[in-house]
PDB file of C-alpha atoms in Angstrom:
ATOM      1  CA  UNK A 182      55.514  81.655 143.258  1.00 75.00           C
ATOM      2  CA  UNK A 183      55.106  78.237 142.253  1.00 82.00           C
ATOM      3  CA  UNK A 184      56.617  76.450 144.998  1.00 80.00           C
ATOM      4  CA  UNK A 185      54.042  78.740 147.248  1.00 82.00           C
ATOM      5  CA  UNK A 186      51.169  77.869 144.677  1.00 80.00           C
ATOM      6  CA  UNK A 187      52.246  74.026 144.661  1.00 84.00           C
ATOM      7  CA  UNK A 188      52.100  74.392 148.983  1.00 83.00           C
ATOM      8  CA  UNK A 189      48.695  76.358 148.646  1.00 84.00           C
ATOM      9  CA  UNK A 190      45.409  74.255 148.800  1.00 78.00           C
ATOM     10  CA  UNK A 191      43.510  75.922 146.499  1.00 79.00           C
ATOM     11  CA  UNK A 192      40.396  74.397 145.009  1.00 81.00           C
ATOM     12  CA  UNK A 193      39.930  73.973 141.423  1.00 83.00           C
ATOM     13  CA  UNK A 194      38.885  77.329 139.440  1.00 89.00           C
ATOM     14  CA  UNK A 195      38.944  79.488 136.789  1.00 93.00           C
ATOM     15  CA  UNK A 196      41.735  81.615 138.695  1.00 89.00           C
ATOM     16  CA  UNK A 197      43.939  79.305 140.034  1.00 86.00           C
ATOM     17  CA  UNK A 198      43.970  77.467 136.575  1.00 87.00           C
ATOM     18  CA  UNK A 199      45.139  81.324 135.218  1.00 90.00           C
ATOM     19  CA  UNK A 200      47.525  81.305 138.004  1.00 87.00           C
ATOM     20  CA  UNK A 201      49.430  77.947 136.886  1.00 87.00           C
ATOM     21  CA  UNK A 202      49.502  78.865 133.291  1.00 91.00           C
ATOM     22  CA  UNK A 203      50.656  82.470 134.134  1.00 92.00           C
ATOM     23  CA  UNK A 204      53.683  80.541 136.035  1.00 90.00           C
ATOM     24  CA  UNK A 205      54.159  78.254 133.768  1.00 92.00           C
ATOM     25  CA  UNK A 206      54.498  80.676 130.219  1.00 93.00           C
ATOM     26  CA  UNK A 207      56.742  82.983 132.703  1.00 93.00           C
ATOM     27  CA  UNK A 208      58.738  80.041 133.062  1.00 91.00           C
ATOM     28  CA  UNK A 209      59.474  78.909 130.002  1.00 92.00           C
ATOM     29  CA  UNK A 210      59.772  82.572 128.623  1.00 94.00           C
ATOM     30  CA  UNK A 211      62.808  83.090 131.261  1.00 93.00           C
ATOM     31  CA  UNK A 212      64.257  79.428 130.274  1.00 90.00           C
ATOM     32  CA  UNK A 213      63.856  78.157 133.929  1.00 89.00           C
ATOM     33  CA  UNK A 214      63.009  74.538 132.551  1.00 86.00           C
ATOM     34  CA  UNK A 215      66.460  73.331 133.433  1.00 88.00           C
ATOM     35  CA  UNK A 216      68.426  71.892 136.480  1.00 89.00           C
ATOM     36  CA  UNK A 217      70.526  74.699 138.836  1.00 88.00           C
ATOM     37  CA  UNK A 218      73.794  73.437 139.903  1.00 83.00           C
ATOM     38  CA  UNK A 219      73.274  73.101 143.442  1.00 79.00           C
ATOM     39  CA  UNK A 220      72.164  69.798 145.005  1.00 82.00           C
ATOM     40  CA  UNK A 221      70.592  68.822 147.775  1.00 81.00           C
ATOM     41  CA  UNK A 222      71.462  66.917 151.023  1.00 77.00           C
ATOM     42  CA  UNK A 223      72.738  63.500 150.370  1.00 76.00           C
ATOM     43  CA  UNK A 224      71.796  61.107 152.865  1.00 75.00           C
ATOM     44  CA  UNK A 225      73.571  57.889 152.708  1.00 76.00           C
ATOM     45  CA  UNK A 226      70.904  55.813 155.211  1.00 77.00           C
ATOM     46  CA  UNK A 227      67.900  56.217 153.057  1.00 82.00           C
ATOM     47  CA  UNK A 228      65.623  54.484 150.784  1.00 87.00           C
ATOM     48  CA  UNK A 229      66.174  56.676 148.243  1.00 87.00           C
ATOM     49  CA  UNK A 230      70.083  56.303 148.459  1.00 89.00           C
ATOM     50  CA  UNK A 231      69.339  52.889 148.149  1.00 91.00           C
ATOM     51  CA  UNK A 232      67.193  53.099 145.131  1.00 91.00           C
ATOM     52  CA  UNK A 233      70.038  55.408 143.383  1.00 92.00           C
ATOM     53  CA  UNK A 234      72.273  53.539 143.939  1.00 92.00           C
ATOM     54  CA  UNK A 235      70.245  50.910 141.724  1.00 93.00           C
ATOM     55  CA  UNK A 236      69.528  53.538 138.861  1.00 93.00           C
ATOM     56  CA  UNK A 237      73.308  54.859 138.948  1.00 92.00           C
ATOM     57  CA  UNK A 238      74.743  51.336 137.819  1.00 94.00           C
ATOM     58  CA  UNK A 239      71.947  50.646 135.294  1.00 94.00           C
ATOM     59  CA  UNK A 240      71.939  54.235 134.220  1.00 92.00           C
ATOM     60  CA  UNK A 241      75.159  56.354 133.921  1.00 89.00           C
ATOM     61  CA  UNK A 242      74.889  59.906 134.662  1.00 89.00           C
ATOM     62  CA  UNK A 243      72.291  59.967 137.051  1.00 93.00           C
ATOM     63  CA  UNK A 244      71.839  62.385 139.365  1.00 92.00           C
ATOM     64  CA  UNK A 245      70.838  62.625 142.975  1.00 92.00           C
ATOM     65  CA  UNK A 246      68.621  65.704 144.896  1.00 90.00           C
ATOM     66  CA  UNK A 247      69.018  68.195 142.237  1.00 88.00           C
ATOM     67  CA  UNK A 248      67.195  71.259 142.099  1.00 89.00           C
ATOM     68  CA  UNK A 249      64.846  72.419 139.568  1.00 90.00           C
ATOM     69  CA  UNK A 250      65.300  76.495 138.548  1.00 89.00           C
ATOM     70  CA  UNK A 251      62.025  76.405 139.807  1.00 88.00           C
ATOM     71  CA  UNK A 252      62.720  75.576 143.126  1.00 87.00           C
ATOM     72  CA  UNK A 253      61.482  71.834 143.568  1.00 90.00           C
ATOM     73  CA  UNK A 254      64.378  69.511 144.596  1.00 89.00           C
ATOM     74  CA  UNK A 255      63.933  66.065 142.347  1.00 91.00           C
ATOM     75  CA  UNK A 256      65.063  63.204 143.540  1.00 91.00           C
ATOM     76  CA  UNK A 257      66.887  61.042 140.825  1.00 93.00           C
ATOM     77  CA  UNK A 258      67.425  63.017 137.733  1.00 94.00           C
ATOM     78  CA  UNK A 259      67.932  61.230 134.310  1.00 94.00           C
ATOM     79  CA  UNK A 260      68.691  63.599 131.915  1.00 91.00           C
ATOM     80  CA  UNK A 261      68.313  62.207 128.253  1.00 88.00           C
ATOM     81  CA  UNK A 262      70.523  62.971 125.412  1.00 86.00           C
ATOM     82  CA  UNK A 263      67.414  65.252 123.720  1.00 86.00           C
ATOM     83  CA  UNK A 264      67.909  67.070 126.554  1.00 82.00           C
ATOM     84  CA  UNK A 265      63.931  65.718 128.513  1.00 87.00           C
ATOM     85  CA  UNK A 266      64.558  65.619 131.973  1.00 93.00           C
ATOM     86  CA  UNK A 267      63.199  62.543 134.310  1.00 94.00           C
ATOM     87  CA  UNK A 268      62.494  62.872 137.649  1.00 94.00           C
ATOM     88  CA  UNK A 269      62.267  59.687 139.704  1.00 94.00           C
ATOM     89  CA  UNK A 270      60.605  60.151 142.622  1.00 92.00           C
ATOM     90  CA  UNK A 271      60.953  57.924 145.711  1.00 89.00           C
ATOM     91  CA  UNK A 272      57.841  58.818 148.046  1.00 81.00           C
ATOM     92  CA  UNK A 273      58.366  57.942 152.088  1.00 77.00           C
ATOM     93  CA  UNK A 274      55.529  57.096 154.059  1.00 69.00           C
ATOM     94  CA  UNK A 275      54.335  60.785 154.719  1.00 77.00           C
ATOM     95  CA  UNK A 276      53.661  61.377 150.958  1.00 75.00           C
ATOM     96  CA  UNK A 277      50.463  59.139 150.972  1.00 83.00           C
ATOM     97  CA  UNK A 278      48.382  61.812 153.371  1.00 86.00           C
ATOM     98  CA  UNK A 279      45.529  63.694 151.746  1.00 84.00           C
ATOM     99  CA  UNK A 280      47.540  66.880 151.625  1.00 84.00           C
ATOM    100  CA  UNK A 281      51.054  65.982 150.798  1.00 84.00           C
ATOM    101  CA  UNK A 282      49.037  64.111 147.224  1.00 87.00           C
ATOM    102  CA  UNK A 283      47.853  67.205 146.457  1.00 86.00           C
ATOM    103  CA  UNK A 284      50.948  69.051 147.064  1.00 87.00           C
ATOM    104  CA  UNK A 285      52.778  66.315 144.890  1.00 90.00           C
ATOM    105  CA  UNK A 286      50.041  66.564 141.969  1.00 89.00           C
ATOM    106  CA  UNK A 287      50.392  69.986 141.998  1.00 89.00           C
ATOM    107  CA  UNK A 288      54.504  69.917 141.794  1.00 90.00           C
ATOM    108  CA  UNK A 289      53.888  67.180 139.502  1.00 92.00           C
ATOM    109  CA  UNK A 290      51.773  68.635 137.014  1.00 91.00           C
ATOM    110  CA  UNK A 291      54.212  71.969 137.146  1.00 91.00           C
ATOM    111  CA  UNK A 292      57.371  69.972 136.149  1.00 93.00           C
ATOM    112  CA  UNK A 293      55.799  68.053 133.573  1.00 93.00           C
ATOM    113  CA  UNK A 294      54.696  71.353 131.532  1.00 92.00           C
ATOM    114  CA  UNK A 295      57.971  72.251 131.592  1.00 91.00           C
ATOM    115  CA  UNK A 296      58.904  69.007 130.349  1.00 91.00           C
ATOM    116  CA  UNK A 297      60.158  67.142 133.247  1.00 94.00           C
ATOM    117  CA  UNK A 298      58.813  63.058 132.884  1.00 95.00           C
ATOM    118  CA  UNK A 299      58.074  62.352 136.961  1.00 95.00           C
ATOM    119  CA  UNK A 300      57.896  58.870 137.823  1.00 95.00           C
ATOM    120  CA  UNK A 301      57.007  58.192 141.538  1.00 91.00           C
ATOM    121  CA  UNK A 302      57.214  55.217 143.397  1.00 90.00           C
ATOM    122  CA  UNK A 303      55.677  54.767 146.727  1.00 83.00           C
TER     123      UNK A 303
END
């Protein structure tokens, strides 16, 4: 539901703002605030290999394409010793269209109330 409500342009309103907090409390009643084990694809050619590579050696641990139990894929994953996820994300070209900012604000504003810091960079 939330990766559909994240994809949805829906304007601003009384319901959708239920919707988001209805997702958000079922959330963090089931404990989906955490990383799944899986990971996603790992391209090597990328900028955002690149860029890992940079956070790996000045941060140990890091994590590349992991998936949130939500659904959302993050890109570099810090997680801190209190247990707060960070989420660096490394936006391509295509994420500074009209649609895909709303689509990241959205995701954005999901993660962080279940408290995931995201940092992009564009």
């Amino acid at each position: 539901v939330a990766w559909a409500f994240v994809h949805a342009d829906l304007e601003e309103s009384d319901a959708a703002r239920m919707l988001h907090h209805g997702v958000v409390q079922r959330a963090r009643n089931q404990g989906w605030i955490g990383l799944k084990q899986e990971v996603g694809a790992q391209h090597i050619d990328s900028v955002e290999a690149e860029c890992f590579e940079i956070v790996l050696s000045l941060v140990p641990g890091a994590t590349r394409n992991q998936y949130h139990m939500m659904g959302f894929e993050l890109d570099i994953v810090v997680s801190c010793p209190i247990g707060t996820l960070i989420d660096l994300e490394i936006d391509e070209l295509y994420h500074r269209s009209a649609r895909q900012r709303g689509i990241d604000s959205r995701r954005d504003r999901f993660l962080e109330e279940l408290g995931v810091t995201v940092v992009r960079f564009d």
